Coordinates of C-alpha atoms in Angstrom, one line a residue:
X1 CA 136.3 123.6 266.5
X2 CA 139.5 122.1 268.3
X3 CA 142.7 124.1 269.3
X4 CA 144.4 122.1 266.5
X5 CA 141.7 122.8 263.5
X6 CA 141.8 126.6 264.7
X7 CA 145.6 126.6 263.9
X8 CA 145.6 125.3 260.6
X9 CA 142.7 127.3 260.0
X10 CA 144.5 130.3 260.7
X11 CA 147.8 129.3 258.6
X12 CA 145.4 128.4 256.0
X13 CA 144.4 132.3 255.9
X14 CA 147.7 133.4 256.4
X15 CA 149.2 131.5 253.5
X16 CA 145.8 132.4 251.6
X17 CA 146.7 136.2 252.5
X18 CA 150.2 136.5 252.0
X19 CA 149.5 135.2 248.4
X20 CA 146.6 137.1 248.1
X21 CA 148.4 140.0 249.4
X22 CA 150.8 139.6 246.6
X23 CA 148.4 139.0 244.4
X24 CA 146.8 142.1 245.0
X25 CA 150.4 144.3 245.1
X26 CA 151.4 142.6 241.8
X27 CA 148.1 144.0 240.5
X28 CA 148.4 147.4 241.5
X29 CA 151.9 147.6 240.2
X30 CA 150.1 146.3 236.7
X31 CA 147.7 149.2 236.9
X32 CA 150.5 151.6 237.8
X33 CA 152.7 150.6 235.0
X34 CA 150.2 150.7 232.8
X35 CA 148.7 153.6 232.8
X36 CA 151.8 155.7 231.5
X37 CA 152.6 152.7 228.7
X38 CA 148.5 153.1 227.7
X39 CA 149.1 156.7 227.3
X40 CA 151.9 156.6 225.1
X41 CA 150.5 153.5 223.3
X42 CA 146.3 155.4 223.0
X43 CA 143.7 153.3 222.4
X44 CA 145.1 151.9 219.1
X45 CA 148.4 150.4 220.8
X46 CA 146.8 149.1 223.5
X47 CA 143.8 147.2 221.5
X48 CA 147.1 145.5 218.9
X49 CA 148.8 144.7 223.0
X50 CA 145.6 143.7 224.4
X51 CA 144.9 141.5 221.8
X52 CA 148.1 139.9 221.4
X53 CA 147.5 138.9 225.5
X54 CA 144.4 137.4 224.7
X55 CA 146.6 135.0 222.4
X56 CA 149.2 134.7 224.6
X57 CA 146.8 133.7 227.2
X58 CA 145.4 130.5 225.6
X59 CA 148.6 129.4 224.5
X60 CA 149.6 129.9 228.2
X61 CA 146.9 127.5 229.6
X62 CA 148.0 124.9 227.4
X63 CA 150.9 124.9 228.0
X64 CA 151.2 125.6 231.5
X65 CA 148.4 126.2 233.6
X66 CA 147.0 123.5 235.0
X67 CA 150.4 123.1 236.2
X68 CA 150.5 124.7 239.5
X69 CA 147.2 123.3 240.3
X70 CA 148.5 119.3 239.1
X71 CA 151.8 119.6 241.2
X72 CA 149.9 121.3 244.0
X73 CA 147.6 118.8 244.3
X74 CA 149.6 115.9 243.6
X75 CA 152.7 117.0 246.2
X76 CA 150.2 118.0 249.1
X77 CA 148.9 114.2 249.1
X78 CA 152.4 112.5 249.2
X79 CA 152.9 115.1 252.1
X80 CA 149.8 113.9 254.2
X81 CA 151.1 110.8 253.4
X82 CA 154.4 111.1 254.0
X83 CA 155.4 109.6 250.7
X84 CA 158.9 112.2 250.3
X85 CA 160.6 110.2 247.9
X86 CA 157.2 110.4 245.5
X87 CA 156.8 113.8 245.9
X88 CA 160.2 114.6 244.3
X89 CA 159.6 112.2 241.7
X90 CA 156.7 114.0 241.4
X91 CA 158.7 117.2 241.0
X92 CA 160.8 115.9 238.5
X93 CA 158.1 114.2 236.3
X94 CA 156.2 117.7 236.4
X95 CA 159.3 119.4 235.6
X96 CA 160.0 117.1 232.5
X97 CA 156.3 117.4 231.3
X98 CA 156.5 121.2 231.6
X99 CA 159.6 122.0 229.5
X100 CA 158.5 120.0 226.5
X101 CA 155.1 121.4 226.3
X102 CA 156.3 124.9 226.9
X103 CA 158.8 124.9 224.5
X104 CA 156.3 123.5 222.1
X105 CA 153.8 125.4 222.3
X106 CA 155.9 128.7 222.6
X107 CA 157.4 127.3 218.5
X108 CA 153.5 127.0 218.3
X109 CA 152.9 130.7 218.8
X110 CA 155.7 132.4 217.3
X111 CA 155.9 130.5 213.9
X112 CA 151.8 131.0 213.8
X113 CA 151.2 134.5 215.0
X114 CA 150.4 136.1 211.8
X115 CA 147.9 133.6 211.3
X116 CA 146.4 133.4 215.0
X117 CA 146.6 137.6 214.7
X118 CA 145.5 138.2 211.2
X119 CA 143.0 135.4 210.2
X120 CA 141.3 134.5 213.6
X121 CA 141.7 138.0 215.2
X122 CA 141.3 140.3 211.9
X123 CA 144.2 142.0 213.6
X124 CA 147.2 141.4 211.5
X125 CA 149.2 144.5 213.8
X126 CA 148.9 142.0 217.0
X127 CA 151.5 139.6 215.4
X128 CA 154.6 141.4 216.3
X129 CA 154.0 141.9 220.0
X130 CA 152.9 138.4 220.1
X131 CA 156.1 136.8 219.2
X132 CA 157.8 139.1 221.4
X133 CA 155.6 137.2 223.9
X134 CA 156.1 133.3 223.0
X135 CA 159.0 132.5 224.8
X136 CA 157.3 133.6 228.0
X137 CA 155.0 130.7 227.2
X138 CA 158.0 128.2 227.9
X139 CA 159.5 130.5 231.4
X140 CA 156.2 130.3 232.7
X141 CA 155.7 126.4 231.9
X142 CA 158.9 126.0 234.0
X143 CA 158.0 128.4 236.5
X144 CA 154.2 127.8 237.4
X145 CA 155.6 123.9 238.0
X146 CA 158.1 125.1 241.1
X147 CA 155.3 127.5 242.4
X148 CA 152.7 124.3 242.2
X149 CA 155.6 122.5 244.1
X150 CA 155.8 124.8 247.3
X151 CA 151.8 125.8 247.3
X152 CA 151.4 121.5 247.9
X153 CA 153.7 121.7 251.2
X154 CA 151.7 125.2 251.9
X155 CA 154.0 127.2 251.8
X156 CA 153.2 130.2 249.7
X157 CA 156.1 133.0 250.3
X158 CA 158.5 131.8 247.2
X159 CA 155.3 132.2 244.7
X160 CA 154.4 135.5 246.8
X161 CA 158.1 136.9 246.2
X162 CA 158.6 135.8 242.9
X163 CA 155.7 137.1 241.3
X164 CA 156.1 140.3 243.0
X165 CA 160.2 140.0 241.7
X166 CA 158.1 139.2 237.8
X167 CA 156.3 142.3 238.2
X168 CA 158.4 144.8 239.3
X169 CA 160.6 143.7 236.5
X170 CA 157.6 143.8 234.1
X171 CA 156.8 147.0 234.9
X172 CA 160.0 148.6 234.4
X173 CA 161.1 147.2 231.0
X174 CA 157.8 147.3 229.8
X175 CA 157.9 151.0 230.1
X176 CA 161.0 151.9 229.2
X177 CA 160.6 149.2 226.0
X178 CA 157.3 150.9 225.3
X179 CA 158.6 154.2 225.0
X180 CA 161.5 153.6 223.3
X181 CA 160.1 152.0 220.6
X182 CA 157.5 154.1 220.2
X183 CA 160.4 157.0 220.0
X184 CA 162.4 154.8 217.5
X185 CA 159.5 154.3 215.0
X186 CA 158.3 157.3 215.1
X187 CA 157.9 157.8 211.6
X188 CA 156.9 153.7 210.9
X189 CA 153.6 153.2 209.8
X190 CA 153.2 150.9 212.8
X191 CA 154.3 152.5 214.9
X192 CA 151.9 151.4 218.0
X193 CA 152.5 148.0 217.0
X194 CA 155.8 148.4 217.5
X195 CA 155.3 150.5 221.1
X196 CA 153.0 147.2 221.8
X197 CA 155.8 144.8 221.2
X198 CA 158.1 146.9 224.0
X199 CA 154.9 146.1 226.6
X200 CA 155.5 142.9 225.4
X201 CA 158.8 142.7 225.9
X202 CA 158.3 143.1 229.5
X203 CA 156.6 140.3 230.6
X204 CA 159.1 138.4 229.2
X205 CA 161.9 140.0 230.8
X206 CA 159.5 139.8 234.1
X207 CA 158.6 136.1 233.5
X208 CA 162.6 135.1 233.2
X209 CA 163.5 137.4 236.6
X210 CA 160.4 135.6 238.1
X211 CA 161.8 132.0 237.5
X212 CA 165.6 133.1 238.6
X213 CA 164.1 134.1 242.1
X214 CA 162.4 130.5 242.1
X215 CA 165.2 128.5 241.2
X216 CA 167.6 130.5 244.0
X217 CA 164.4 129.6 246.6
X218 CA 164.4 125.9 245.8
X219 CA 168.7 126.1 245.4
X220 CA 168.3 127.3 249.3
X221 CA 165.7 124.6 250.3
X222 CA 167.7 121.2 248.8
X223 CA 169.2 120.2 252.5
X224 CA 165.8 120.6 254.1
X225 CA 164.5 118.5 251.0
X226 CA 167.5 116.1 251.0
X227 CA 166.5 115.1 255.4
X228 CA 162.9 115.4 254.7
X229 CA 163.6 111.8 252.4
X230 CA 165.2 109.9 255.6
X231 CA 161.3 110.5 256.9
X232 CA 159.9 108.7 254.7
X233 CA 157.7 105.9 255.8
X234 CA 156.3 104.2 252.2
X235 CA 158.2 101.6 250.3
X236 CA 155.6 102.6 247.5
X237 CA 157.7 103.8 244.4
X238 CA 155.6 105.8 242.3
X239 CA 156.4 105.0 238.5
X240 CA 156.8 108.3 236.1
X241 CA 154.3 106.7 234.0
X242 CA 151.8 107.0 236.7
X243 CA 152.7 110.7 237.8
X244 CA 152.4 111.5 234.2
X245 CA 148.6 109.8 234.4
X246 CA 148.2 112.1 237.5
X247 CA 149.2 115.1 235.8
X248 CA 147.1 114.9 232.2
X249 CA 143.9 113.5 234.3
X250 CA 144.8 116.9 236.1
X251 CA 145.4 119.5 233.3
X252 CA 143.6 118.1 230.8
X253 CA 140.3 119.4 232.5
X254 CA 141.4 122.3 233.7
X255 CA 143.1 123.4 230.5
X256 CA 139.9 122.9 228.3
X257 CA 138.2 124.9 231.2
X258 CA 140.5 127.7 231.0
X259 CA 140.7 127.8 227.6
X260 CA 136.8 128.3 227.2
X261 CA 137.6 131.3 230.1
X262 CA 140.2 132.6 227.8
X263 CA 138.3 131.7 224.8
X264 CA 135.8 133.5 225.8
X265 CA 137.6 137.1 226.0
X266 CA 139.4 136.1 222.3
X267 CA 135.8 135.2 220.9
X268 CA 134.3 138.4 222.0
X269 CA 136.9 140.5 220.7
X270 CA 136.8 138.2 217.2
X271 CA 132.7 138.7 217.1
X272 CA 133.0 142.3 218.1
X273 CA 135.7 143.3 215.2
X274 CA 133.6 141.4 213.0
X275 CA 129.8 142.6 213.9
X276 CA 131.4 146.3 214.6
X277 CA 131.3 148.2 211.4
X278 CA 134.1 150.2 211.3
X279 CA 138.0 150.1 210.4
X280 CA 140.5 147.7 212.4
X281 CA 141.9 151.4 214.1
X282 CA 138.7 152.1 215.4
X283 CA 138.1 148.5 216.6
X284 CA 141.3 148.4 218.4
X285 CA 140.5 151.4 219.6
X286 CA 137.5 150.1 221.2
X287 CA 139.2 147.2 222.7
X288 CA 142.0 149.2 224.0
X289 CA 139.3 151.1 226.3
X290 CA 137.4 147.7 226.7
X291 CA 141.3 146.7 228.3
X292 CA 140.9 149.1 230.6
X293 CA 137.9 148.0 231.9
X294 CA 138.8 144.3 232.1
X295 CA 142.0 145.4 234.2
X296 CA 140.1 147.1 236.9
X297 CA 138.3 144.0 237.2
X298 CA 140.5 141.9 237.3
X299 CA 142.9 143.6 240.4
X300 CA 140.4 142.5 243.2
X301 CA 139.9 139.3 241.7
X302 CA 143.2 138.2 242.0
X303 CA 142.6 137.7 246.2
X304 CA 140.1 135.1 244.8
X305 CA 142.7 133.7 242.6
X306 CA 145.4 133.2 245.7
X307 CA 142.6 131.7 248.1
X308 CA 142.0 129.6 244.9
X309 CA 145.4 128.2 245.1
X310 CA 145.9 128.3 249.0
X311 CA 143.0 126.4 249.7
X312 CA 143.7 123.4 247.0
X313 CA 146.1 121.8 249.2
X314 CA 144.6 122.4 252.5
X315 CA 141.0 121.0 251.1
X316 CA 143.2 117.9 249.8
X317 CA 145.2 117.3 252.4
X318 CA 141.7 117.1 254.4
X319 CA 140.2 114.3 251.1
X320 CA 143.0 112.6 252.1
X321 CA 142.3 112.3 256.2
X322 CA 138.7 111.6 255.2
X323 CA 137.8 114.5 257.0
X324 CA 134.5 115.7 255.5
X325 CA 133.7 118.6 258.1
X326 CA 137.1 119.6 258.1
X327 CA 136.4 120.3 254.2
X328 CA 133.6 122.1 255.1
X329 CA 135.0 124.5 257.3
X330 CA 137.9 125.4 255.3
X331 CA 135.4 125.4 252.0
X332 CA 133.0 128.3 254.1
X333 CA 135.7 130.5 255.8
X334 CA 137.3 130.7 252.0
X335 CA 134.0 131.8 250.5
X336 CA 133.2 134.0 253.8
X337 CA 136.7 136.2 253.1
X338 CA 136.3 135.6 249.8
X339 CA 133.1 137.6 249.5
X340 CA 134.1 140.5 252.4
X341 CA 136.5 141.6 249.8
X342 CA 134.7 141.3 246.5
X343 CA 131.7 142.7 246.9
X344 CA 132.3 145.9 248.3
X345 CA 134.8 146.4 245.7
X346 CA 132.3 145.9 242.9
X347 CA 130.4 148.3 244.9
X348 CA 133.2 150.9 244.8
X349 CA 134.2 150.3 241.7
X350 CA 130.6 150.5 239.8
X351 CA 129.6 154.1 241.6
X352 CA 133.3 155.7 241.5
X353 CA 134.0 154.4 237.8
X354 CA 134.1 157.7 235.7
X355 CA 136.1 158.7 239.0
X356 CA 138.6 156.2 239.0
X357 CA 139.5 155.7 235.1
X358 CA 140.3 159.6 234.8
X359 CA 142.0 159.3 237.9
X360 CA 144.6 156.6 236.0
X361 CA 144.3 157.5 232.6
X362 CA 144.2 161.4 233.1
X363 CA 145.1 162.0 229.7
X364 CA 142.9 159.9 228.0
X365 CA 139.8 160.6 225.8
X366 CA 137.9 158.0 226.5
X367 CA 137.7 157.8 229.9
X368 CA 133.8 158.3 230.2
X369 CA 133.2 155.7 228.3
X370 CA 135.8 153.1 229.9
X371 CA 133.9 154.2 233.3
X372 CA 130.2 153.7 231.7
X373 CA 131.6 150.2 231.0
X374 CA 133.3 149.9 234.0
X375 CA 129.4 150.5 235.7
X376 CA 127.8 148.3 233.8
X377 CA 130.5 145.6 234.3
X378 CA 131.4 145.5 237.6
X379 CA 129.3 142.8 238.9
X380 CA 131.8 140.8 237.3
X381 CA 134.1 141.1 239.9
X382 CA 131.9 139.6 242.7
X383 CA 130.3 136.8 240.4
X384 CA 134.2 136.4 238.9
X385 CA 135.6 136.1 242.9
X386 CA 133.1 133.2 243.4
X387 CA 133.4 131.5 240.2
X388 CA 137.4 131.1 241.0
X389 CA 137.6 130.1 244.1
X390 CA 134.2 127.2 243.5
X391 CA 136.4 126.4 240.3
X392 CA 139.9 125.7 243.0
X393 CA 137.2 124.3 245.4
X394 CA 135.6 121.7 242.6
X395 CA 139.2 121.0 241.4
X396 CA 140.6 119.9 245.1
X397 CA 137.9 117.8 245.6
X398 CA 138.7 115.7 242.3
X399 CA 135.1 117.3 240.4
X400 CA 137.7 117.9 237.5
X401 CA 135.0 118.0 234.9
X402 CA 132.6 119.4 236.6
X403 CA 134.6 123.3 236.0
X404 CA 135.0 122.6 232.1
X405 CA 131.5 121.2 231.3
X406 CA 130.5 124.7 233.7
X407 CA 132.2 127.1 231.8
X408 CA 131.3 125.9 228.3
X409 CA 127.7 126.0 229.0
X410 CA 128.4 129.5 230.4
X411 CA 130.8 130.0 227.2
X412 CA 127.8 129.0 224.9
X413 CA 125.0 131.0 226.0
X414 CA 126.9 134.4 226.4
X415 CA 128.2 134.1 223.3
X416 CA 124.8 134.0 222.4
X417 CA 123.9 136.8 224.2
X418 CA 126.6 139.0 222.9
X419 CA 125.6 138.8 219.5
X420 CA 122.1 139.6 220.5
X421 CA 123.2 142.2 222.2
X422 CA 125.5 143.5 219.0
X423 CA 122.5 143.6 217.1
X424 CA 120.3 145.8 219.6
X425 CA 123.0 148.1 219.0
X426 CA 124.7 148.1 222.5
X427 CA 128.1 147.9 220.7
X428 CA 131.3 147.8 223.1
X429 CA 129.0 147.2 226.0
X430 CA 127.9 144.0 224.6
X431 CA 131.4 142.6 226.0
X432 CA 130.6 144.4 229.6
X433 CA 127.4 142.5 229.5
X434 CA 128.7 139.4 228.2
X435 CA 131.4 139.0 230.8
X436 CA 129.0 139.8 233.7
X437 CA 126.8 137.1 232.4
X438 CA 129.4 134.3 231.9
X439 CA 130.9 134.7 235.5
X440 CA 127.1 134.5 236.9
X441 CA 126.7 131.3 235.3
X442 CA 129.7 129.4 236.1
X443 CA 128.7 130.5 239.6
X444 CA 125.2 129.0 240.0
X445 CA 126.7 125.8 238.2
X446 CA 129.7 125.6 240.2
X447 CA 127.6 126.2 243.8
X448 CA 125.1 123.6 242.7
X449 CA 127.7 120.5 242.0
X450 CA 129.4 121.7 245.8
X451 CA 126.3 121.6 247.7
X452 CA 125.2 118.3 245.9
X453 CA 128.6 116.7 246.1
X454 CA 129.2 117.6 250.2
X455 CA 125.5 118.4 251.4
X456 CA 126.8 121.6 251.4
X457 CA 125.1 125.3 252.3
X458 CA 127.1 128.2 252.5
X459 CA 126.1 130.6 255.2
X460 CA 124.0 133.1 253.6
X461 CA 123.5 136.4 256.1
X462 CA 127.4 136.8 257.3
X463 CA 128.9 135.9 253.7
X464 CA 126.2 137.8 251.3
X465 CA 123.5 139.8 253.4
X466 CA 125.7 141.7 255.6
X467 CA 128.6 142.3 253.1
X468 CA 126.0 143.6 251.2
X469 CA 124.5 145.6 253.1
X470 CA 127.3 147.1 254.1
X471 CA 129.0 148.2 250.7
X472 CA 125.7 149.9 249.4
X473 CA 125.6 152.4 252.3
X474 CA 129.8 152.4 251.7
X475 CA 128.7 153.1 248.1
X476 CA 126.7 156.2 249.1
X477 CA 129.4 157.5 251.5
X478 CA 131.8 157.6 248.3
X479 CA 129.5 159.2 245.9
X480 CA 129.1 161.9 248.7
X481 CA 132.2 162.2 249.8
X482 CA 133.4 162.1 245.9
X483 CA 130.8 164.9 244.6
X484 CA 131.6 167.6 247.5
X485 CA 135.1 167.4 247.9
X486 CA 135.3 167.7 244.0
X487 CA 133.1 170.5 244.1
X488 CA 135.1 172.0 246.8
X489 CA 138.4 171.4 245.5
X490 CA 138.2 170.9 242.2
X491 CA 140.6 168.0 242.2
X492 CA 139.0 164.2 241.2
X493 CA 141.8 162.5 241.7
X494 CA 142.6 164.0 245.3
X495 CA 139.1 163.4 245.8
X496 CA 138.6 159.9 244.5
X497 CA 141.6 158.9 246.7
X498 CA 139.8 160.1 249.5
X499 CA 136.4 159.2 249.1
X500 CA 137.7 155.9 248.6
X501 CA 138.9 156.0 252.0
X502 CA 136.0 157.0 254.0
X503 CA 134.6 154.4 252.0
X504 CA 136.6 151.7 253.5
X505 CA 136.2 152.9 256.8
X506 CA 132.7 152.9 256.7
X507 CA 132.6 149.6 255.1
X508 CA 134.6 147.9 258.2
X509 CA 132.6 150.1 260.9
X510 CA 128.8 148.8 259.3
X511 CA 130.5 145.2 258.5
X512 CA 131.7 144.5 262.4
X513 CA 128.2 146.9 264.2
X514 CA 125.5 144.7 261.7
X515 CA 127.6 141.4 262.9
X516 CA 128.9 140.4 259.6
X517 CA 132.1 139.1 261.7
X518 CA 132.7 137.6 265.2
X519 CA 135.4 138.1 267.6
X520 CA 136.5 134.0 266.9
X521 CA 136.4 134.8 262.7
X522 CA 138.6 137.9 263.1
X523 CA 140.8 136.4 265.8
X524 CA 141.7 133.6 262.6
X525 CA 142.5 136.1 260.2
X526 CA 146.3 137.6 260.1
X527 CA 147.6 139.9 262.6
X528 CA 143.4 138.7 264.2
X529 CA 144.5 139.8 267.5
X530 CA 146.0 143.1 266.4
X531 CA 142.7 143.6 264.3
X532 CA 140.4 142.8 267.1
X533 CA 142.1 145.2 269.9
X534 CA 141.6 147.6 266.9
X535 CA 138.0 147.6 266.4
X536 CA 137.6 146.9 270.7
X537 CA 139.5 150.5 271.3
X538 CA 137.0 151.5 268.6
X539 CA 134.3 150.1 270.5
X540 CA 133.2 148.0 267.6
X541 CA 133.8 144.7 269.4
X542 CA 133.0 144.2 273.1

């Protein structure tokens, strides 16, 4: 590999981190919010918020989520070219586009909540805090279209700060909402509904700090924007009519694939309420703790998500240039990071489980069951990790079908599974099950369309074998560690926090001495030189 592929290389990790990073933080203040608005809503409140999410979620994709990914695309390919007057057309077609479907689907969702709630969901409650939610449909439309514009010219720092900006913001009012509502209807019959609707309230509140921080960023950047159009070197005018072609033939696929994703939590909820004999209390109930599950999950997933979106540009930027290895390259050190990260935390997550959930939801009652689920589950994170970043991978290289007619096979026969596994009596772990399932087939789809499409193998001992290896003896270091410090001390959250520790540490040390990493892949990553020095004082690395 050249000097110059080795550079972009690197900034291709670095931007992958730093939204990865972010990513990860905004994740960790989700789980840290949460777990005090979970506590005051229980399990009932949290199934009539979870469920009003779910909603919220599809209505989201619609309107919005193939957004980032359109304008990303789209922008990075009048950079290459250096077509600067298209790619703010672009902008402002995208920007168009996005209000008017935000803004309708947002009416959408707040005129037909009780019906989306109560008749599809058999959960009548989830209507309040899902109206709360609909204008955050329309901030988010309007948001995800700036983010998609700065991820195109790879720069990843105003979608890093703003969503760390949403969060915090999230966090707080959703709290303080949560509680004080919950305080206010104290006598109300619905009270949890109510305490759901301030959690609500929250992301909305998060969602409109989110897009000020955005729009002072790209206020900021309109000289630089403005100089960048005397460079221009096309006298191609792109028409709007054309960008607007660009941007359905875009979203259109990946909205249908997302929706079936989304779908596909809604439809197990909706099969599980109606299969599960019992009252809708003790349904929500068991989606509430089924939440709780899915969050875990879903924290180290989101580094997947932000090499996802980091690699779009760089992999079309490289379509572009006709630069097949160069795809290649990027396409294997993705998947290679990728998987360091997601499989010893499915690892850590599936034999620390119990540990963890009563280390966040102390108070809780039903926190050996959340961590049974969380055991059986956690394979979704690895198999979820995979099927993201193939999904980003597929959709740079123009495969835009090939993600939606992958996830509705997947959709299709878990469903089918989940009902089996209703009947055999497996109950709430039927979803567990499901999800692990789904993730594993979009996977195997996904890899097969990449290698056939390229001629592509992924390097098998470095990015699986090793990794692997590694977080099973990590594994038994934490259930160790875990089990005599807690009969030592008595404390499981004290000793969860350091078990979890050691298990990092000995993750890194049996990663680096089985060679799952060489000096030139660490010397790539961010701060590599600082990282290598490390593990050479540690006599890790010659």
């Amino acid at each position: 590999m050249s000097e110059t592929q080795k550079k972009k290389a690197t900034n291709f990790l670095v931007q992958g981190s730093i939204l990865a990073m972010a990513g990860l933080l905004c994740r960790v203040i989700g789980l840290i919010y949460r777990v005090p608005m979970m506590d005051a809503l229980d399990d009932e409140g949290s199934g009539y918020y979870d469920t009003a999410y779910s909603i919220y979620n599809i209505a989201l994709i619609v309107s919005s989520y193939g957004m980032p990914l359109a304008v990303s695309k789209m922008v990075a390919a009048k950079v290459t070219l250096k077509e600067y007057k298209n790619e703010r057309r672009v902008l402002i077609g995208s920007l168009l586009f996005a209000i008017t479907t935000g803004l309708i689907t947002a009416a959408v969702v707040f005129f037909g909540a009780d019906f989306f709630a109560g008749v599809i969901l058999n959960s009548p409650k989830s209507a309040l805090p899902l109206k709360v939610l609909s204008p955050t449909i329309f901030l988010c439309a309007v948001m995800g279209t700036l983010r998609g514009y700065f991820q195109g010219n790879s720069n990843m720092i105003p979608t890093s700060v703003s969503q760390i900006i949403e969060q915090i913001v999230n966090a707080i009012v959703s709290v303080l909402a949560t509680f004080a509502f919950i305080k206010m209807y104290n006598s109300h019959p619905d009270q949890y509904a109510y305490g759901a609707s301030g959690g609500t309230l929250g992301t909305t509140s998060g969602a409109l700090a989110g897009l000020f921080v955005l729009g002072i960023i790209f206020a900021m950047n309109n000289k630089a924007r403005k100089a960048r159009l005397k460079e221009d070197i096309s006298d191609k005018v792109e028409s709007y009519k054309d960008i607007y072609k660009l941007i359905l033939a875009t979203i259109i696929p990946v909205i249908f694939s997302q929706t079936i994703y989304n779908l596909n939590s809604v439809v197990d909820r909706a099969v599980f309420n109606h299969l599960n004999d019992a009252s809708e209390k003790v349904n929500s109930a068991y989606i509430g703790i089924y939440a709780k599950y899915v969050l875990m999950v879903n924290i180290p997933v989101a580094i997947a998500t932000a090499l996802g979106n980091s690699i779009v540009p760089v992999i079309v930027a490289e379509k572009v240039k006709g630069n097949i290895e160069g795809m290649k390259s990027k396409i294997n050190m993705a998947i290679k990071f990728n998987m360091l990260i997601a499989i010893p935390s499915t690892v850590g997550l599936g034999v620390l489980s119990v540990n963890i959930m009563r280390m966040l939801f102390a108070s809780a009652d039903s926190n050996e069951l959340a961590g049974r689920m969380l055991s059986v589950g956690a394979l979704a994170v690895a198999f979820y990790a995979l099927s993201t970043i193939s999904n980003a991978i597929l959709q740079a290289m123009h495969l835009m079908r090939k993600p939606l007619v992958h996830s509705a096979i997947a959709f299709v026969i878990h469903l089918v599974f989940i009902v089996i596994f209703m009947n055999m009596g497996l109950g709430i772990y039927s979803l567990a099950v499901g999800n692990v399932l789904f993730a594993f087939i979009v996977c195997v789809l996904n890899w097969r369309s990449i290698a056939k499409e390229l001629n592509y193998r992924q390097e098998i001992k470095t990015t699986f074998v090793i990794p692997t290896i590694s977080a099973l003896i990590m594994g038994v270091v934490a259930v160790i560690v875990c089990n005599c410090l807690i009969k030592a001390m008595g404390s499981n959250t004290i000793s969860t926090i350091i078990a979890i520790l050691c298990a990092l540490i000995s993750y890194a040390i049996f990663l680096v001495k089985l060679g799952g990493l060489t000096k030139d892949e660490v010397m790539r990553f961010p701060k590599g030189n600082k990282i290598y020095r490390l593990f050479v004082k540690l006599h890790l690395m010659k």
